[in-house]
PDB file of C-alpha atoms in Angstrom:
ATOM      1  CA  MET A   1      35.925   2.240  12.240  1.00 51.00           C
ATOM      2  CA  GLU A   2      36.993  -0.049   9.393  1.00 52.00           C
ATOM      3  CA  ASP A   3      39.771  -1.690  11.381  1.00 51.00           C
ATOM      4  CA  LYS A   4      37.785  -2.089  14.580  1.00 52.00           C
ATOM      5  CA  PHE A   5      35.259  -4.585  13.252  1.00 59.00           C
ATOM      6  CA  GLY A   6      37.292  -5.865  10.322  1.00 70.00           C
ATOM      7  CA  ILE A   7      34.661  -4.926   7.734  1.00 76.00           C
ATOM      8  CA  LYS A   8      34.317  -2.042   5.323  1.00 81.00           C
ATOM      9  CA  LYS A   9      32.364   1.011   6.350  1.00 80.00           C
ATOM     10  CA  ASN A  10      29.710   0.655   3.643  1.00 81.00           C
ATOM     11  CA  ILE A  11      28.989  -2.964   4.626  1.00 84.00           C
ATOM     12  CA  CYS A  12      28.723  -1.887   8.259  1.00 82.00           C
ATOM     13  CA  PHE A  13      26.172   0.794   7.335  1.00 82.00           C
ATOM     14  CA  ALA A  14      24.170  -1.677   5.226  1.00 85.00           C
ATOM     15  CA  LEU A  15      24.094  -4.094   8.156  1.00 85.00           C
ATOM     16  CA  ASN A  16      22.933  -1.197  10.332  1.00 85.00           C
ATOM     17  CA  TYR A  17      19.867  -0.849   8.091  1.00 85.00           C
ATOM     18  CA  LEU A  18      19.191  -4.587   8.284  1.00 87.00           C
ATOM     19  CA  PHE A  19      19.955  -5.061  11.996  1.00 87.00           C
ATOM     20  CA  PHE A  20      19.285  -1.734  13.697  1.00 83.00           C
ATOM     21  CA  PRO A  21      20.764  -2.738  17.105  1.00 86.00           C
ATOM     22  CA  LEU A  22      24.149  -2.725  15.356  1.00 85.00           C
ATOM     23  CA  GLY A  23      23.760   1.030  14.879  1.00 85.00           C
ATOM     24  CA  ILE A  24      23.112   1.527  18.572  1.00 87.00           C
ATOM     25  CA  VAL A  25      26.230  -0.494  19.379  1.00 86.00           C
ATOM     26  CA  LEU A  26      28.277   1.547  16.903  1.00 83.00           C
ATOM     27  CA  LEU A  27      27.052   4.853  18.305  1.00 85.00           C
ATOM     28  CA  ILE A  28      27.938   3.778  21.842  1.00 87.00           C
ATOM     29  CA  THR A  29      31.257   1.980  21.290  1.00 85.00           C
ATOM     30  CA  GLN A  30      32.714   4.050  18.436  1.00 81.00           C
ATOM     31  CA  LYS A  31      31.607   7.452  19.711  1.00 81.00           C
ATOM     32  CA  LYS A  32      34.943   9.220  19.205  1.00 83.00           C
ATOM     33  CA  GLU A  33      35.944   7.441  15.993  1.00 82.00           C
ATOM     34  CA  LEU A  34      32.751   8.155  14.047  1.00 83.00           C
ATOM     35  CA  THR A  35      32.724  11.198  11.805  1.00 85.00           C
ATOM     36  CA  LYS A  36      29.663  13.381  11.350  1.00 88.00           C
ATOM     37  CA  GLU A  37      28.934  11.617   8.042  1.00 86.00           C
ATOM     38  CA  ASP A  38      29.186   8.207   9.740  1.00 85.00           C
ATOM     39  CA  LYS A  39      26.741   9.268  12.440  1.00 87.00           C
ATOM     40  CA  PHE A  40      24.453  10.691   9.750  1.00 87.00           C
ATOM     41  CA  GLN A  41      24.368   7.345   7.922  1.00 85.00           C
ATOM     42  CA  ILE A  42      23.634   5.393  11.091  1.00 87.00           C
ATOM     43  CA  ILE A  43      20.880   7.723  12.319  1.00 89.00           C
ATOM     44  CA  ARG A  44      19.408   7.938   8.804  1.00 88.00           C
ATOM     45  CA  GLY A  45      18.597   4.230   9.033  1.00 87.00           C
ATOM     46  CA  PHE A  46      16.751   4.772  12.298  1.00 90.00           C
ATOM     47  CA  VAL A  47      14.781   7.715  10.903  1.00 91.00           C
ATOM     48  CA  THR A  48      13.739   5.822   7.769  1.00 89.00           C
ATOM     49  CA  LEU A  49      12.641   2.808   9.783  1.00 89.00           C
ATOM     50  CA  GLY A  50      10.788   5.105  12.199  1.00 90.00           C
ATOM     51  CA  LEU A  51       8.875   6.724   9.333  1.00 90.00           C
ATOM     52  CA  ILE A  52       7.854   3.304   8.025  1.00 90.00           C
ATOM     53  CA  ILE A  53       6.604   2.241  11.454  1.00 91.00           C
ATOM     54  CA  ALA A  54       4.775   5.527  12.082  1.00 92.00           C
ATOM     55  CA  ALA A  55       3.065   5.421   8.673  1.00 90.00           C
ATOM     56  CA  SER A  56       2.072   1.821   9.290  1.00 90.00           C
ATOM     57  CA  ILE A  57       0.484   2.679  12.631  1.00 92.00           C
ATOM     58  CA  VAL A  58      -1.437   5.632  11.185  1.00 92.00           C
ATOM     59  CA  ALA A  59      -2.593   3.581   8.188  1.00 89.00           C
ATOM     60  CA  ASN A  60      -3.788   0.792  10.461  1.00 89.00           C
ATOM     61  CA  ILE A  61      -5.778   3.267  12.546  1.00 90.00           C
ATOM     62  CA  PHE A  62      -7.453   4.597   9.400  1.00 89.00           C
ATOM     63  CA  MET A  63      -8.167   1.074   8.214  1.00 87.00           C
ATOM     64  CA  ALA A  64      -9.761   0.235  11.557  1.00 88.00           C
ATOM     65  CA  LEU A  65     -11.996   3.279  11.131  1.00 87.00           C
ATOM     66  CA  ALA A  66     -12.798   2.195   7.572  1.00 85.00           C
ATOM     67  CA  PHE A  67     -14.742  -0.773   8.876  1.00 85.00           C
ATOM     68  CA  THR A  68     -17.058   1.130  11.203  1.00 85.00           C
ATOM     69  CA  PRO A  69     -20.811   1.024  10.528  1.00 87.00           C
ATOM     70  CA  VAL A  70     -21.059   4.787   9.886  1.00 86.00           C
ATOM     71  CA  LEU A  71     -20.732   5.442   6.162  1.00 86.00           C
ATOM     72  CA  ALA A  72     -19.281   8.966   6.451  1.00 88.00           C
ATOM     73  CA  ILE A  73     -16.467   7.766   8.718  1.00 87.00           C
ATOM     74  CA  ARG A  74     -15.742   4.873   6.349  1.00 88.00           C
ATOM     75  CA  ILE A  75     -15.413   7.158   3.348  1.00 90.00           C
ATOM     76  CA  ILE A  76     -13.207   9.659   5.172  1.00 91.00           C
ATOM     77  CA  ALA A  77     -11.028   6.858   6.559  1.00 89.00           C
ATOM     78  CA  TRP A  78     -10.484   5.375   3.114  1.00 88.00           C
ATOM     79  CA  ILE A  79      -9.655   8.791   1.659  1.00 91.00           C
ATOM     80  CA  LEU A  80      -7.083   9.392   4.403  1.00 90.00           C
ATOM     81  CA  ALA A  81      -5.685   5.854   4.420  1.00 89.00           C
ATOM     82  CA  ILE A  82      -4.722   5.715   0.750  1.00 91.00           C
ATOM     83  CA  PRO A  83      -2.117   8.553   0.845  1.00 92.00           C
ATOM     84  CA  VAL A  84      -0.672   7.134   4.064  1.00 91.00           C
ATOM     85  CA  PHE A  85      -0.295   3.717   2.431  1.00 90.00           C
ATOM     86  CA  ILE A  86       1.410   5.312  -0.566  1.00 91.00           C
ATOM     87  CA  PHE A  87       3.774   7.205   1.759  1.00 90.00           C
ATOM     88  CA  GLU A  88       4.518   3.976   3.634  1.00 90.00           C
ATOM     89  CA  ILE A  89       5.346   2.151   0.403  1.00 91.00           C
ATOM     90  CA  LEU A  90       7.590   5.017  -0.736  1.00 89.00           C
ATOM     91  CA  CYS A  91       9.429   4.934   2.602  1.00 88.00           C
ATOM     92  CA  LEU A  92       9.864   1.186   2.286  1.00 90.00           C
ATOM     93  CA  VAL A  93      11.279   1.572  -1.229  1.00 90.00           C
ATOM     94  CA  GLU A  94      13.651   4.257   0.069  1.00 88.00           C
ATOM     95  CA  TYR A  95      14.729   1.884   2.841  1.00 88.00           C
ATOM     96  CA  VAL A  96      15.464  -0.926   0.374  1.00 89.00           C
ATOM     97  CA  LEU A  97      17.300   1.474  -1.952  1.00 88.00           C
ATOM     98  CA  ALA A  98      19.385   2.686   0.989  1.00 87.00           C
ATOM     99  CA  ILE A  99      20.354  -0.893   1.887  1.00 88.00           C
ATOM    100  CA  ILE A 100      21.334  -1.708  -1.702  1.00 89.00           C
ATOM    101  CA  GLY A 101      23.139   1.628  -2.013  1.00 87.00           C
ATOM    102  CA  ARG A 102      25.169   0.971   1.125  1.00 85.00           C
ATOM    103  CA  PHE A 103      26.210  -2.480  -0.107  1.00 86.00           C
ATOM    104  CA  ILE A 104      27.400  -1.160  -3.497  1.00 87.00           C
ATOM    105  CA  ASN A 105      28.770   2.047  -1.919  1.00 82.00           C
ATOM    106  CA  LYS A 106      26.576   4.431  -3.940  1.00 83.00           C
ATOM    107  CA  ASP A 107      23.771   6.766  -2.953  1.00 79.00           C
ATOM    108  CA  LEU A 108      20.518   5.377  -4.296  1.00 80.00           C
ATOM    109  CA  LYS A 109      17.776   7.728  -3.169  1.00 79.00           C
ATOM    110  CA  MET A 110      14.203   8.672  -3.942  1.00 80.00           C
ATOM    111  CA  PRO A 111      14.159  12.477  -4.217  1.00 82.00           C
ATOM    112  CA  LEU A 112      11.035  13.366  -2.204  1.00 83.00           C
ATOM    113  CA  ILE A 113      11.370  10.855   0.614  1.00 86.00           C
ATOM    114  CA  CYS A 114      15.131  11.354   0.803  1.00 85.00           C
ATOM    115  CA  LYS A 115      14.739  15.080   1.457  1.00 89.00           C
ATOM    116  CA  LEU A 116      12.291  14.369   4.267  1.00 88.00           C
ATOM    117  CA  VAL A 117      14.526  11.716   5.844  1.00 88.00           C
ATOM    118  CA  ASP A 118      17.672  13.823   5.488  1.00 88.00           C
ATOM    119  CA  GLY A 119      15.927  16.854   7.006  1.00 90.00           C
ATOM    120  CA  ILE A 120      14.829  14.879  10.038  1.00 90.00           C
ATOM    121  CA  THR A 121      18.237  13.220  10.367  1.00 89.00           C
ATOM    122  CA  GLU A 122      20.061  16.582  10.322  1.00 91.00           C
ATOM    123  CA  LYS A 123      18.178  17.550  13.474  1.00 91.00           C
ATOM    124  CA  PHE A 124      19.556  14.519  15.330  1.00 87.00           C
ATOM    125  CA  VAL A 125      23.189  14.630  14.142  1.00 85.00           C
ATOM    126  CA  LYS A 126      25.380  17.034  16.045  1.00 70.00           C
TER     127      LYS A 126
END
């Protein structure tokens, strides 16, 4: 894969995190040349970004409920929204750490979020 695009593998993976369509192109065009670890790195970016988007959607739903006129629903929505926001921020930090880690060719990971992302990614990589 390094010779095909003329860039190093770690830079290619970092660009995959920044511009996710690049990962789709890599998975389609380099299907036979990618190792299992390469596929894992590419799909890991998609999973992390998917978790950020899903947490954002759920948090926005709770925040919409937090502004209803019924007090009980408002309190419950705030109680549920705060952990989702914290999870979203942790996923975003993991995403930024993954980008920086790919550029410097080291694994920078947050332990809790990384285990979740890696567990989901293992299900997609064959």
